[in-house]
Amino acid sequence: MTNEINRRTIETRRGPMSWFETGAGWPLVLLHGFPLTAEMWRGQLERAPADWRFIAPELSSALPADGVRTIDDYASDVASLLDALMIDDAVIGGLSMGGYVTFALFRQAPSLFSGMILADTRPQADTEAARIARMRMRELLTHDGVKAVADDMIPKLLSDRTMREQPDVAGRVRAIVEMNPPRAVDAALDAMMRRPDSTPDLPHISCATLVIVGEEDAVTPVAEADAMHRAIERSALVTLPRAGHLSNLEQPEAFSRALADFLLAHL
Ligand code: MLT
């Protein structure tokens, strides 16, 4: 039996915020990656561990009229959502871009964190080469739309093995990506290319932390996850076999098991 998943929207002091939610108990907040939506957590929401209230915010829901966002803005939106829900602390984390937002939220409000999840992400800012690639992707988006971004990114996000052996996963990722309005994709690219380096924050993360990475992640490889794990004192590292960058979508059961084991053991 899978959990009932509800889609909710609330007015916060920073505008409307939408999220998926299931379960009741200790709050667990997971932030989605780029160029996806909160829909990417469906497999984990369906398998949410007992005694946890699992919240998956939609980072683009509070997009302002000018369409400009920073990673700090996304973090402030999440803080406003938690405030509106009267949540004082939670296990908070995210995958890839969701991890960048997690680091920003930690800088803004470290006391919100009773635990942290860092999945397939990195603390460093974009390199110059990465910024140039982001500019190219923004041009591609302007000329050819979200579908072209999906064509470009899906073979990088998923491992070669997943592309070969699980074509349904590639189809599902494409469907999620194509749900995104172009202005949300553009705002996220702009925010990511301007994000600061979070490496100096790692030694200050004192809550229990799960670092999780797909063994075949080509975007944020195992070596980077391992370095992050070594810099965060109370962290555990889990490497998921047969998964690339979107480890929670490529190996949903193994990802959910690692999450549940961590929550049970550390909190
Ligand atoms: C993501 O999965 O969120 C993206 O790969 C992050 C990025 O492009 O830096």
JSON list of C-alpha atoms and ligand atoms in Angstrom, two decimals, residues 32-36 95-98 100 120 122 126 134 153 157 189 192 195 219-220 245-246, ligand 1:
[
{"chain": "A", "resi": 32, "resn": "HIS", "atom": "CA", "xyz": [13.91, 19.12, -5.88]},
{"chain": "A", "resi": 33, "resn": "GLY", "atom": "CA", "xyz": [16.70, 19.34, -8.46]},
{"chain": "A", "resi": 34, "resn": "PHE", "atom": "CA", "xyz": [16.94, 21.17, -11.78]},
{"chain": "A", "resi": 35, "resn": "PRO", "atom": "CA", "xyz": [15.19, 21.18, -14.23]},
{"chain": "A", "resi": 36, "resn": "LEU", "atom": "CA", "xyz": [12.62, 19.16, -12.33]},
{"chain": "A", "resi": 95, "resn": "LEU", "atom": "CA", "xyz": [19.04, 16.72, -4.51]},
{"chain": "A", "resi": 96, "resn": "SER", "atom": "CA", "xyz": [21.55, 18.70, -6.58]},
{"chain": "A", "resi": 97, "resn": "MET", "atom": "CA", "xyz": [20.01, 22.20, -6.94]},
{"chain": "A", "resi": 98, "resn": "GLY", "atom": "CA", "xyz": [17.89, 21.26, -3.91]},
{"chain": "A", "resi": 100, "resn": "TYR", "atom": "CA", "xyz": [22.40, 24.27, -3.16]},
{"chain": "A", "resi": 120, "resn": "ASP", "atom": "CA", "xyz": [23.86, 14.14, -5.56]},
{"chain": "A", "resi": 122, "resn": "ARG", "atom": "CA", "xyz": [28.10, 19.77, -4.35]},
{"chain": "A", "resi": 126, "resn": "ASP", "atom": "CA", "xyz": [29.87, 27.18, -10.69]},
{"chain": "A", "resi": 134, "resn": "ARG", "atom": "CA", "xyz": [24.48, 27.82, -18.33]},
{"chain": "A", "resi": 153, "resn": "MET", "atom": "CA", "xyz": [20.10, 17.25, -19.94]},
{"chain": "A", "resi": 157, "resn": "LEU", "atom": "CA", "xyz": [21.23, 13.36, -15.43]},
{"chain": "A", "resi": 189, "resn": "LEU", "atom": "CA", "xyz": [19.69, 28.61, -14.42]},
{"chain": "A", "resi": 192, "resn": "MET", "atom": "CA", "xyz": [22.52, 28.51, -10.03]},
{"chain": "A", "resi": 195, "resn": "ARG", "atom": "CA", "xyz": [25.27, 30.95, -6.36]},
{"chain": "A", "resi": 219, "resn": "VAL", "atom": "CA", "xyz": [27.35, 15.46, -12.69]},
{"chain": "A", "resi": 220, "resn": "THR", "atom": "CA", "xyz": [28.34, 15.33, -8.99]},
{"chain": "A", "resi": 245, "resn": "HIS", "atom": "CA", "xyz": [22.64, 11.86, -10.80]},
{"chain": "A", "resi": 246, "resn": "LEU", "atom": "CA", "xyz": [18.89, 11.39, -10.28]},
{"chain": "B", "resi": 1, "resn": "MLT", "atom": "C1", "xyz": [20.34, 19.41, -10.72]},
{"chain": "B", "resi": 1, "resn": "MLT", "atom": "O1", "xyz": [20.14, 18.19, -10.84]},
{"chain": "B", "resi": 1, "resn": "MLT", "atom": "O2", "xyz": [19.71, 20.11, -9.91]},
{"chain": "B", "resi": 1, "resn": "MLT", "atom": "C2", "xyz": [21.34, 20.06, -11.63]},
{"chain": "B", "resi": 1, "resn": "MLT", "atom": "O3", "xyz": [22.12, 19.09, -12.25]},
{"chain": "B", "resi": 1, "resn": "MLT", "atom": "C3", "xyz": [22.20, 21.02, -10.88]},
{"chain": "B", "resi": 1, "resn": "MLT", "atom": "C4", "xyz": [23.16, 21.76, -11.74]},
{"chain": "B", "resi": 1, "resn": "MLT", "atom": "O4", "xyz": [22.97, 21.85, -12.96]},
{"chain": "B", "resi": 1, "resn": "MLT", "atom": "O5", "xyz": [24.15, 22.30, -11.18]}
]
